[in-house]
PDB file of C-alpha atoms and ligand atoms in Angstrom:
ATOM      1  CA  MET T   8      39.191  38.013  44.850  1.00 85.00           C
ATOM      2  CA  ASN T   9      39.275  38.164  41.073  1.00 92.00           C
ATOM      3  CA  ASP T  10      37.673  35.707  38.644  1.00 92.00           C
ATOM      4  CA  MET T  11      40.929  33.918  37.933  1.00 93.00           C
ATOM      5  CA  GLN T  12      41.641  33.296  41.627  1.00 95.00           C
ATOM      6  CA  GLU T  13      38.114  31.951  42.064  1.00 95.00           C
ATOM      7  CA  GLN T  14      38.349  29.759  38.964  1.00 96.00           C
ATOM      8  CA  LEU T  15      41.649  28.324  40.179  1.00 97.00           C
ATOM      9  CA  ARG T  16      40.009  27.396  43.480  1.00 98.00           C
ATOM     10  CA  TYR T  17      37.045  25.841  41.665  1.00 98.00           C
ATOM     11  CA  LEU T  18      39.228  23.655  39.440  1.00 98.00           C
ATOM     12  CA  THR T  19      41.461  22.696  42.366  1.00 98.00           C
ATOM     13  CA  ALA T  20      38.440  21.735  44.498  1.00 98.00           C
ATOM     14  CA  CYS T  21      37.121  19.502  41.680  1.00 98.00           C
ATOM     15  CA  ALA T  22      40.505  17.803  41.231  1.00 98.00           C
ATOM     16  CA  VAL T  23      41.016  17.297  44.975  1.00 98.00           C
ATOM     17  CA  ALA T  24      37.468  15.905  45.309  1.00 98.00           C
ATOM     18  CA  ARG T  25      38.208  13.303  42.637  1.00 98.00           C
ATOM     19  CA  GLU T  26      41.554  12.364  44.211  1.00 98.00           C
ATOM     20  CA  ALA T  27      40.136  12.022  47.725  1.00 98.00           C
ATOM     21  CA  GLY T  28      37.081  10.259  46.286  1.00 98.00           C
ATOM     22  CA  ALA T  29      39.310   7.624  44.683  1.00 98.00           C
ATOM     23  CA  LEU T  30      40.914   6.994  48.090  1.00 97.00           C
ATOM     24  CA  ILE T  31      37.513   6.712  49.807  1.00 97.00           C
ATOM     25  CA  ARG T  32      36.234   4.331  47.113  1.00 97.00           C
ATOM     26  CA  LYS T  33      39.344   2.149  47.503  1.00 96.00           C
ATOM     27  CA  ARG T  34      38.929   2.017  51.292  1.00 95.00           C
ATOM     28  CA  PHE T  35      35.215   1.191  50.898  1.00 95.00           C
ATOM     29  CA  LEU T  36      35.887  -1.687  48.508  1.00 94.00           C
ATOM     30  CA  GLU T  37      38.643  -3.155  50.694  1.00 91.00           C
ATOM     31  CA  ARG T  38      36.790  -2.644  53.998  1.00 82.00           C
ATOM     32  CA  ASP T  39      36.723  -5.536  56.397  1.00 75.00           C
ATOM     33  CA  ASP T  40      33.215  -6.434  57.624  1.00 69.00           C
ATOM     34  CA  THR T  41      34.657  -7.922  60.777  1.00 61.00           C
ATOM     35  CA  LEU T  42      36.085  -4.563  61.939  1.00 62.00           C
ATOM     36  CA  ALA T  43      34.409  -3.228  65.073  1.00 64.00           C
ATOM     37  CA  LEU T  44      32.238  -0.188  64.371  1.00 72.00           C
ATOM     38  CA  GLN T  45      33.371   3.003  66.087  1.00 78.00           C
ATOM     39  CA  PHE T  46      31.149   5.854  67.268  1.00 79.00           C
ATOM     40  CA  LYS T  47      31.773   9.529  68.180  1.00 74.00           C
ATOM     41  CA  GLY T  48      28.369   9.736  69.875  1.00 76.00           C
ATOM     42  CA  PRO T  49      24.858   8.253  69.627  1.00 73.00           C
ATOM     43  CA  GLN T  50      24.430   6.910  66.050  1.00 71.00           C
ATOM     44  CA  ASP T  51      27.422   9.100  65.055  1.00 75.00           C
ATOM     45  CA  TYR T  52      29.878   6.798  63.249  1.00 75.00           C
ATOM     46  CA  LEU T  53      33.618   7.307  62.914  1.00 76.00           C
ATOM     47  CA  THR T  54      35.888   5.521  60.452  1.00 85.00           C
ATOM     48  CA  GLU T  55      39.626   5.838  59.903  1.00 89.00           C
ATOM     49  CA  THR T  56      38.895   6.812  56.311  1.00 93.00           C
ATOM     50  CA  ASP T  57      37.157  10.060  57.412  1.00 93.00           C
ATOM     51  CA  GLY T  58      40.392  11.298  58.987  1.00 94.00           C
ATOM     52  CA  GLU T  59      42.619   9.960  56.214  1.00 95.00           C
ATOM     53  CA  ALA T  60      40.561  11.640  53.462  1.00 97.00           C
ATOM     54  CA  GLU T  61      40.277  14.899  55.381  1.00 97.00           C
ATOM     55  CA  ARG T  62      44.055  15.069  55.871  1.00 97.00           C
ATOM     56  CA  LEU T  63      44.598  14.499  52.140  1.00 98.00           C
ATOM     57  CA  ILE T  64      42.133  17.253  51.196  1.00 98.00           C
ATOM     58  CA  ALA T  65      43.648  19.663  53.746  1.00 98.00           C
ATOM     59  CA  GLN T  66      47.203  18.994  52.488  1.00 98.00           C
ATOM     60  CA  ARG T  67      46.291  19.502  48.843  1.00 98.00           C
ATOM     61  CA  LEU T  68      44.418  22.744  49.493  1.00 98.00           C
ATOM     62  CA  ALA T  69      47.135  24.115  51.796  1.00 97.00           C
ATOM     63  CA  ALA T  70      49.798  23.359  49.179  1.00 97.00           C
ATOM     64  CA  THR T  71      48.010  25.493  46.581  1.00 97.00           C
ATOM     65  CA  PHE T  72      46.375  28.114  48.818  1.00 97.00           C
ATOM     66  CA  PRO T  73      48.561  28.409  51.947  1.00 96.00           C
ATOM     67  CA  ASP T  74      46.815  31.579  53.154  1.00 95.00           C
ATOM     68  CA  ASP T  75      43.268  30.159  53.070  1.00 97.00           C
ATOM     69  CA  GLY T  76      41.647  28.933  56.291  1.00 96.00           C
ATOM     70  CA  PHE T  77      40.486  25.325  56.633  1.00 97.00           C
ATOM     71  CA  PHE T  78      37.750  23.741  58.722  1.00 96.00           C
ATOM     72  CA  GLY T  79      37.080  19.998  58.549  1.00 95.00           C
ATOM     73  CA  GLU T  80      34.447  17.853  60.278  1.00 91.00           C
ATOM     74  CA  GLU T  81      37.051  15.575  61.838  1.00 87.00           C
ATOM     75  CA  GLY T  82      39.972  17.878  62.663  1.00 87.00           C
ATOM     76  CA  GLY T  83      38.223  21.228  63.135  1.00 88.00           C
ATOM     77  CA  GLY T  84      40.279  24.284  62.204  1.00 90.00           C
ATOM     78  CA  ALA T  85      39.651  27.979  61.753  1.00 83.00           C
ATOM     79  CA  TYR T  86      37.465  30.086  59.529  1.00 82.00           C
ATOM     80  CA  GLY T  87      38.860  33.326  58.142  1.00 86.00           C
ATOM     81  CA  PRO T  88      37.768  35.688  55.392  1.00 92.00           C
ATOM     82  CA  ARG T  89      38.774  32.942  52.915  1.00 96.00           C
ATOM     83  CA  ALA T  90      38.027  29.454  54.186  1.00 96.00           C
ATOM     84  CA  TRP T  91      37.521  25.892  53.007  1.00 98.00           C
ATOM     85  CA  VAL T  92      34.847  23.873  54.789  1.00 97.00           C
ATOM     86  CA  VAL T  93      35.126  20.133  54.307  1.00 98.00           C
ATOM     87  CA  ASP T  94      33.238  16.974  55.147  1.00 97.00           C
ATOM     88  CA  PRO T  95      35.444  14.063  54.016  1.00 97.00           C
ATOM     89  CA  ILE T  96      32.560  11.558  54.107  1.00 97.00           C
ATOM     90  CA  ASP T  97      28.961  12.691  54.364  1.00 97.00           C
ATOM     91  CA  GLY T  98      26.953   9.550  54.966  1.00 96.00           C
ATOM     92  CA  THR T  99      29.539   7.990  57.279  1.00 93.00           C
ATOM     93  CA  SER T 100      26.896   5.649  58.728  1.00 91.00           C
ATOM     94  CA  GLU T 101      26.315   4.193  55.227  1.00 94.00           C
ATOM     95  CA  PHE T 102      30.056   3.957  54.521  1.00 94.00           C
ATOM     96  CA  ALA T 103      30.663   2.205  57.839  1.00 91.00           C
ATOM     97  CA  ARG T 104      27.889  -0.355  57.234  1.00 91.00           C
ATOM     98  CA  GLY T 105      28.941  -1.158  53.657  1.00 92.00           C
ATOM     99  CA  VAL T 106      26.179   0.788  51.868  1.00 95.00           C
ATOM    100  CA  PRO T 107      27.498   2.635  48.776  1.00 97.00           C
ATOM    101  CA  TYR T 108      25.680   5.924  49.397  1.00 98.00           C
ATOM    102  CA  PHE T 109      27.953   8.745  50.577  1.00 98.00           C
ATOM    103  CA  CYS T 110      29.945  11.649  49.182  1.00 98.00           C
ATOM    104  CA  LEU T 111      32.617  14.124  50.117  1.00 98.00           C
ATOM    105  CA  SER T 112      31.901  17.820  50.333  1.00 98.00           C
ATOM    106  CA  ILE T 113      34.193  20.810  49.761  1.00 98.00           C
ATOM    107  CA  ALA T 114      32.960  24.407  50.067  1.00 98.00           C
ATOM    108  CA  PHE T 115      34.935  27.616  49.675  1.00 98.00           C
ATOM    109  CA  LEU T 116      33.664  30.603  51.668  1.00 97.00           C
ATOM    110  CA  LEU T 117      34.543  34.232  51.057  1.00 96.00           C
ATOM    111  CA  ASP T 118      33.562  36.487  53.962  1.00 95.00           C
ATOM    112  CA  GLY T 119      31.217  33.777  55.206  1.00 94.00           C
ATOM    113  CA  GLN T 120      29.400  33.354  51.890  1.00 96.00           C
ATOM    114  CA  ALA T 121      29.740  30.155  49.833  1.00 97.00           C
ATOM    115  CA  HIS T 122      31.363  30.860  46.452  1.00 98.00           C
ATOM    116  CA  ILE T 123      32.306  27.323  45.443  1.00 98.00           C
ATOM    117  CA  GLY T 124      30.577  24.036  46.232  1.00 98.00           C
ATOM    118  CA  VAL T 125      31.803  20.611  45.143  1.00 98.00           C
ATOM    119  CA  LEU T 126      30.350  17.203  46.088  1.00 98.00           C
ATOM    120  CA  TYR T 127      31.719  13.923  44.820  1.00 98.00           C
ATOM    121  CA  ASP T 128      30.026  10.523  45.015  1.00 98.00           C
ATOM    122  CA  PRO T 129      32.923   8.139  44.307  1.00 98.00           C
ATOM    123  CA  MET T 130      30.722   5.035  43.961  1.00 98.00           C
ATOM    124  CA  ARG T 131      28.709   6.503  41.079  1.00 98.00           C
ATOM    125  CA  ASP T 132      31.451   8.795  39.773  1.00 98.00           C
ATOM    126  CA  GLU T 133      29.121  11.803  40.109  1.00 98.00           C
ATOM    127  CA  LEU T 134      30.696  15.224  40.649  1.00 98.00           C
ATOM    128  CA  PHE T 135      28.217  17.983  41.528  1.00 98.00           C
ATOM    129  CA  ALA T 136      29.733  21.463  41.369  1.00 98.00           C
ATOM    130  CA  ALA T 137      28.789  25.125  41.448  1.00 98.00           C
ATOM    131  CA  CYS T 138      30.468  28.497  41.399  1.00 97.00           C
ATOM    132  CA  ARG T 139      28.399  31.457  42.661  1.00 97.00           C
ATOM    133  CA  GLY T 140      26.523  33.089  39.789  1.00 96.00           C
ATOM    134  CA  ARG T 141      27.588  30.507  37.203  1.00 97.00           C
ATOM    135  CA  GLY T 142      25.032  27.706  37.575  1.00 98.00           C
ATOM    136  CA  ALA T 143      25.447  24.133  38.751  1.00 98.00           C
ATOM    137  CA  THR T 144      26.710  21.046  36.965  1.00 98.00           C
ATOM    138  CA  LEU T 145      26.823  17.264  37.270  1.00 98.00           C
ATOM    139  CA  ASN T 146      29.965  15.871  35.629  1.00 98.00           C
ATOM    140  CA  GLY T 147      30.243  19.113  33.672  1.00 97.00           C
ATOM    141  CA  GLN T 148      26.652  19.168  32.381  1.00 98.00           C
ATOM    142  CA  PRO T 149      24.245  21.895  33.594  1.00 98.00           C
ATOM    143  CA  ILE T 150      21.593  20.742  36.080  1.00 98.00           C
ATOM    144  CA  LYS T 151      18.261  22.220  37.213  1.00 98.00           C
ATOM    145  CA  VAL T 152      15.804  21.486  40.008  1.00 98.00           C
ATOM    146  CA  SER T 153      12.572  19.711  39.020  1.00 98.00           C
ATOM    147  CA  THR T 154       9.451  21.561  37.904  1.00 97.00           C
ATOM    148  CA  ILE T 155       7.267  19.935  40.589  1.00 95.00           C
ATOM    149  CA  ASP T 156       5.016  22.604  42.106  1.00 93.00           C
ATOM    150  CA  ASP T 157       2.464  20.472  43.961  1.00 96.00           C
ATOM    151  CA  VAL T 158       3.535  19.103  47.325  1.00 97.00           C
ATOM    152  CA  ALA T 159       1.124  16.173  46.871  1.00 97.00           C
ATOM    153  CA  ARG T 160       3.227  15.003  43.915  1.00 97.00           C
ATOM    154  CA  SER T 161       6.590  15.806  45.478  1.00 98.00           C
ATOM    155  CA  ALA T 162       9.389  13.608  46.787  1.00 98.00           C
ATOM    156  CA  VAL T 163      10.733  15.185  49.979  1.00 98.00           C
ATOM    157  CA  GLU T 164      13.707  13.865  51.912  1.00 98.00           C
ATOM    158  CA  LEU T 165      13.540  14.574  55.632  1.00 98.00           C
ATOM    159  CA  GLY T 166      16.870  14.071  57.355  1.00 97.00           C
ATOM    160  CA  TRP T 167      17.193  13.630  61.099  1.00 94.00           C
ATOM    161  CA  SER T 168      19.733  13.087  63.826  1.00 91.00           C
ATOM    162  CA  SER T 169      19.827  12.731  67.596  1.00 90.00           C
ATOM    163  CA  ARG T 170      20.819  16.424  67.817  1.00 92.00           C
ATOM    164  CA  VAL T 171      17.121  17.372  67.747  1.00 94.00           C
ATOM    165  CA  PRO T 172      14.382  15.767  69.902  1.00 94.00           C
ATOM    166  CA  TYR T 173      12.549  13.046  67.975  1.00 92.00           C
ATOM    167  CA  GLU T 174       9.129  14.635  68.652  1.00 95.00           C
ATOM    168  CA  ARG T 175       9.956  17.631  66.425  1.00 96.00           C
ATOM    169  CA  TYR T 176      10.854  15.363  63.508  1.00 95.00           C
ATOM    170  CA  ALA T 177       7.697  13.337  64.121  1.00 96.00           C
ATOM    171  CA  THR T 178       5.640  16.549  63.902  1.00 97.00           C
ATOM    172  CA  VAL T 179       7.268  17.578  60.604  1.00 98.00           C
ATOM    173  CA  HIS T 180       6.951  14.052  59.206  1.00 97.00           C
ATOM    174  CA  GLY T 181       3.247  13.961  60.118  1.00 97.00           C
ATOM    175  CA  ARG T 182       2.619  17.301  58.424  1.00 98.00           C
ATOM    176  CA  LEU T 183       4.450  16.294  55.236  1.00 98.00           C
ATOM    177  CA  HIS T 184       2.591  12.998  55.149  1.00 97.00           C
ATOM    178  CA  ALA T 185      -0.752  14.817  55.591  1.00 97.00           C
ATOM    179  CA  LEU T 186       0.146  17.094  52.655  1.00 97.00           C
ATOM    180  CA  GLY T 187       0.622  14.003  50.491  1.00 97.00           C
ATOM    181  CA  ALA T 188       4.395  14.326  50.037  1.00 98.00           C
ATOM    182  CA  GLY T 189       6.413  11.170  49.429  1.00 97.00           C
ATOM    183  CA  VAL T 190       8.692  11.371  52.460  1.00 98.00           C
ATOM    184  CA  LYS T 191      12.081   9.695  52.171  1.00 96.00           C
ATOM    185  CA  ARG T 192      15.191   9.323  54.284  1.00 96.00           C
ATOM    186  CA  ARG T 193      18.582   8.260  52.973  1.00 96.00           C
ATOM    187  CA  GLY T 194      21.894   8.550  54.793  1.00 95.00           C
ATOM    188  CA  SER T 195      23.653  11.597  53.363  1.00 98.00           C
ATOM    189  CA  GLY T 196      22.277  15.104  53.723  1.00 98.00           C
ATOM    190  CA  ALA T 197      24.763  16.460  51.178  1.00 98.00           C
ATOM    191  CA  LEU T 198      23.793  13.903  48.508  1.00 98.00           C
ATOM    192  CA  GLY T 199      20.129  14.412  49.341  1.00 98.00           C
ATOM    193  CA  LEU T 200      20.577  18.108  48.587  1.00 98.00           C
ATOM    194  CA  ALA T 201      22.484  17.346  45.377  1.00 98.00           C
ATOM    195  CA  TYR T 202      19.595  15.123  44.296  1.00 98.00           C
ATOM    196  CA  VAL T 203      17.290  18.144  44.693  1.00 98.00           C
ATOM    197  CA  ALA T 204      19.653  20.194  42.505  1.00 98.00           C
ATOM    198  CA  MET T 205      19.323  17.745  39.626  1.00 98.00           C
ATOM    199  CA  GLY T 206      15.668  16.760  40.061  1.00 98.00           C
ATOM    200  CA  ARG T 207      15.922  13.249  41.527  1.00 98.00           C
ATOM    201  CA  GLN T 208      13.832  14.609  44.388  1.00 98.00           C
ATOM    202  CA  ASP T 209      12.068  17.925  44.999  1.00 98.00           C
ATOM    203  CA  ALA T 210      13.150  18.944  48.495  1.00 98.00           C
ATOM    204  CA  TYR T 211      15.579  18.169  51.293  1.00 98.00           C
ATOM    205  CA  CYS T 212      14.765  19.333  54.824  1.00 98.00           C
ATOM    206  CA  GLU T 213      16.423  18.779  58.187  1.00 98.00           C
ATOM    207  CA  LEU T 214      15.802  20.581  61.477  1.00 98.00           C
ATOM    208  CA  HIS T 215      19.522  20.686  62.240  1.00 98.00           C
ATOM    209  CA  ILE T 216      22.526  19.963  60.068  1.00 98.00           C
ATOM    210  CA  ASN T 217      26.118  21.130  60.402  1.00 97.00           C
ATOM    211  CA  ALA T 218      27.788  23.664  58.099  1.00 96.00           C
ATOM    212  CA  TRP T 219      30.350  21.134  56.822  1.00 97.00           C
ATOM    213  CA  ASP T 220      27.550  18.779  55.710  1.00 97.00           C
ATOM    214  CA  ALA T 221      25.542  21.281  53.687  1.00 98.00           C
ATOM    215  CA  ALA T 222      27.605  24.422  52.844  1.00 98.00           C
ATOM    216  CA  ALA T 223      28.620  23.169  49.394  1.00 98.00           C
ATOM    217  CA  ALA T 224      25.302  21.493  48.634  1.00 98.00           C
ATOM    218  CA  VAL T 225      23.051  24.486  49.345  1.00 98.00           C
ATOM    219  CA  LEU T 226      25.066  26.573  46.867  1.00 98.00           C
ATOM    220  CA  ILE T 227      24.619  23.821  44.274  1.00 98.00           C
ATOM    221  CA  VAL T 228      20.826  23.778  44.849  1.00 98.00           C
ATOM    222  CA  ALA T 229      20.593  27.582  44.632  1.00 98.00           C
ATOM    223  CA  GLU T 230      22.696  27.646  41.469  1.00 98.00           C
ATOM    224  CA  ALA T 231      20.436  24.945  39.986  1.00 98.00           C
ATOM    225  CA  GLY T 232      17.445  27.271  40.387  1.00 98.00           C
ATOM    226  CA  GLY T 233      16.168  25.970  43.722  1.00 98.00           C
ATOM    227  CA  TRP T 234      15.109  27.918  46.798  1.00 98.00           C
ATOM    228  CA  VAL T 235      17.218  27.577  49.967  1.00 98.00           C
ATOM    229  CA  ASN T 236      16.607  29.105  53.391  1.00 98.00           C
ATOM    230  CA  ASP T 237      19.176  31.487  54.909  1.00 96.00           C
ATOM    231  CA  PHE T 238      21.354  28.542  55.924  1.00 97.00           C
ATOM    232  CA  LEU T 239      24.960  29.713  56.092  1.00 95.00           C
ATOM    233  CA  THR T 240      24.745  32.314  58.862  1.00 95.00           C
ATOM    234  CA  PRO T 241      27.640  33.038  61.280  1.00 92.00           C
ATOM    235  CA  GLU T 242      25.689  31.068  63.908  1.00 94.00           C
ATOM    236  CA  CYS T 243      25.486  28.124  61.465  1.00 95.00           C
ATOM    237  CA  LEU T 244      29.263  28.038  61.005  1.00 92.00           C
ATOM    238  CA  ALA T 245      29.648  27.587  64.748  1.00 90.00           C
ATOM    239  CA  HIS T 246      26.638  25.434  65.635  1.00 94.00           C
ATOM    240  CA  GLY T 247      24.761  24.289  62.481  1.00 96.00           C
ATOM    241  CA  ASN T 248      21.288  25.299  61.328  1.00 97.00           C
ATOM    242  CA  CYS T 249      17.965  24.135  59.953  1.00 98.00           C
ATOM    243  CA  VAL T 250      18.064  23.524  56.198  1.00 98.00           C
ATOM    244  CA  ILE T 251      15.212  23.680  53.676  1.00 98.00           C
ATOM    245  CA  ALA T 252      16.065  23.348  49.977  1.00 98.00           C
ATOM    246  CA  CYS T 253      13.394  22.797  47.354  1.00 98.00           C
ATOM    247  CA  THR T 254      11.859  23.770  44.042  1.00 98.00           C
ATOM    248  CA  PRO T 255      10.738  27.406  44.344  1.00 97.00           C
ATOM    249  CA  ALA T 256       7.022  26.511  44.244  1.00 97.00           C
ATOM    250  CA  LEU T 257       7.278  24.218  47.298  1.00 98.00           C
ATOM    251  CA  ARG T 258       8.821  26.885  49.534  1.00 98.00           C
ATOM    252  CA  ALA T 259       5.691  28.056  51.397  1.00 97.00           C
ATOM    253  CA  ALA T 260       4.395  24.546  52.176  1.00 97.00           C
ATOM    254  CA  LEU T 261       7.797  23.370  53.405  1.00 98.00           C
ATOM    255  CA  GLU T 262       8.546  26.454  55.508  1.00 97.00           C
ATOM    256  CA  GLU T 263       5.215  25.936  57.259  1.00 97.00           C
ATOM    257  CA  ALA T 264       5.748  22.195  57.738  1.00 97.00           C
ATOM    258  CA  MET T 265       9.252  22.749  59.141  1.00 97.00           C
ATOM    259  CA  ASP T 266       8.132  25.329  61.716  1.00 94.00           C
ATOM    260  CA  ALA T 267       8.188  22.796  64.550  1.00 83.00           C
TER     261      ALA T 267
HETATM  262  C1  LIG I 228      25.161  13.279  58.613  1.00 85.70           C
HETATM  263  C2  LIG I 228      24.413  12.939  57.340  1.00 85.70           C
HETATM  264  C3  LIG I 228      22.967  12.663  57.650  1.00 85.70           C
HETATM  265  C4  LIG I 228      22.294  13.868  58.289  1.00 85.70           C
HETATM  266  C5  LIG I 228      23.030  14.245  59.546  1.00 85.70           C
HETATM  267  C6  LIG I 228      24.518  14.469  59.273  1.00 85.70           C
HETATM  268  P1  LIG I 228      27.758  12.612  58.510  1.00 85.70           P
HETATM  269  O1  LIG I 228      26.503  13.617  58.324  1.00 85.70           O
HETATM  270  O2  LIG I 228      24.445  14.019  56.433  1.00 85.70           O
HETATM  271  O3  LIG I 228      22.252  12.339  56.481  1.00 85.70           O
HETATM  272  O4  LIG I 228      20.965  13.565  58.585  1.00 85.70           O
HETATM  273  O5  LIG I 228      22.475  15.434  60.054  1.00 85.70           O
HETATM  274  O6  LIG I 228      25.176  14.724  60.485  1.00 85.70           O
HETATM  275  O7  LIG I 228      27.837  12.296  59.967  1.00 85.70           O
HETATM  276  O8  LIG I 228      27.474  11.394  57.723  1.00 85.70           O
HETATM  277  O9  LIG I 228      28.935  13.407  58.046  1.00 85.70           O
END
């Protein structure tokens, strides 16, 4: 793929993220608190807006790049040598409960490697984006990870889900607490990673997260100068993986803490 083809995909992903984000924001603001909450599994929320936004993103990308593969959290799909990986709402539990903390995530993979990552938080109008080898931006301005190098002064977000036994998270949490880290948990792994990329926190870790949640975000962290584990493996595309993303100096402490 040449530079122009990649650039076209990058600009298209940014435009589609803003369009789908506007739809998600509208649905959030008009949501009806009396609607019954729906679940796909334990603590795994489902809203009609997830499917609606994913269909919009899929249609827009297919119209411009009909030969690219597409895989979405809600509708599935197929990976190929060129593939889009999409989470229409990361932080669905927050969206469903009326908390304005969620984003959409669009990644473009070439031969299994992320080349483009775009996240959009429609409630704050924040667009995080990266193209492999070209740095990361927030609303067009370059971003960098923080300079924190001491875990005792760090802010670390530890995500969790029912996909991993609670005891393993408790072990990691205990270790991070003992190291003096400020351990946090918000409701969107993708936004948590983006916050590492621009220095609002120093690390995001989770023992298991799916490819659609983090594929775009880990590229953004890496392009912002952060360290990220070997997340996007072929196994990850099928079943998810552990993710560790942090300032380079925190790597050793976090790898050890996460070995649970
Ligand atoms: C979830 C969120 C959450 C993370 C979970 C993800 P979803 O994604 O990113 O923060 O801890 O592992 O599954 O369900 O909101 O798309």
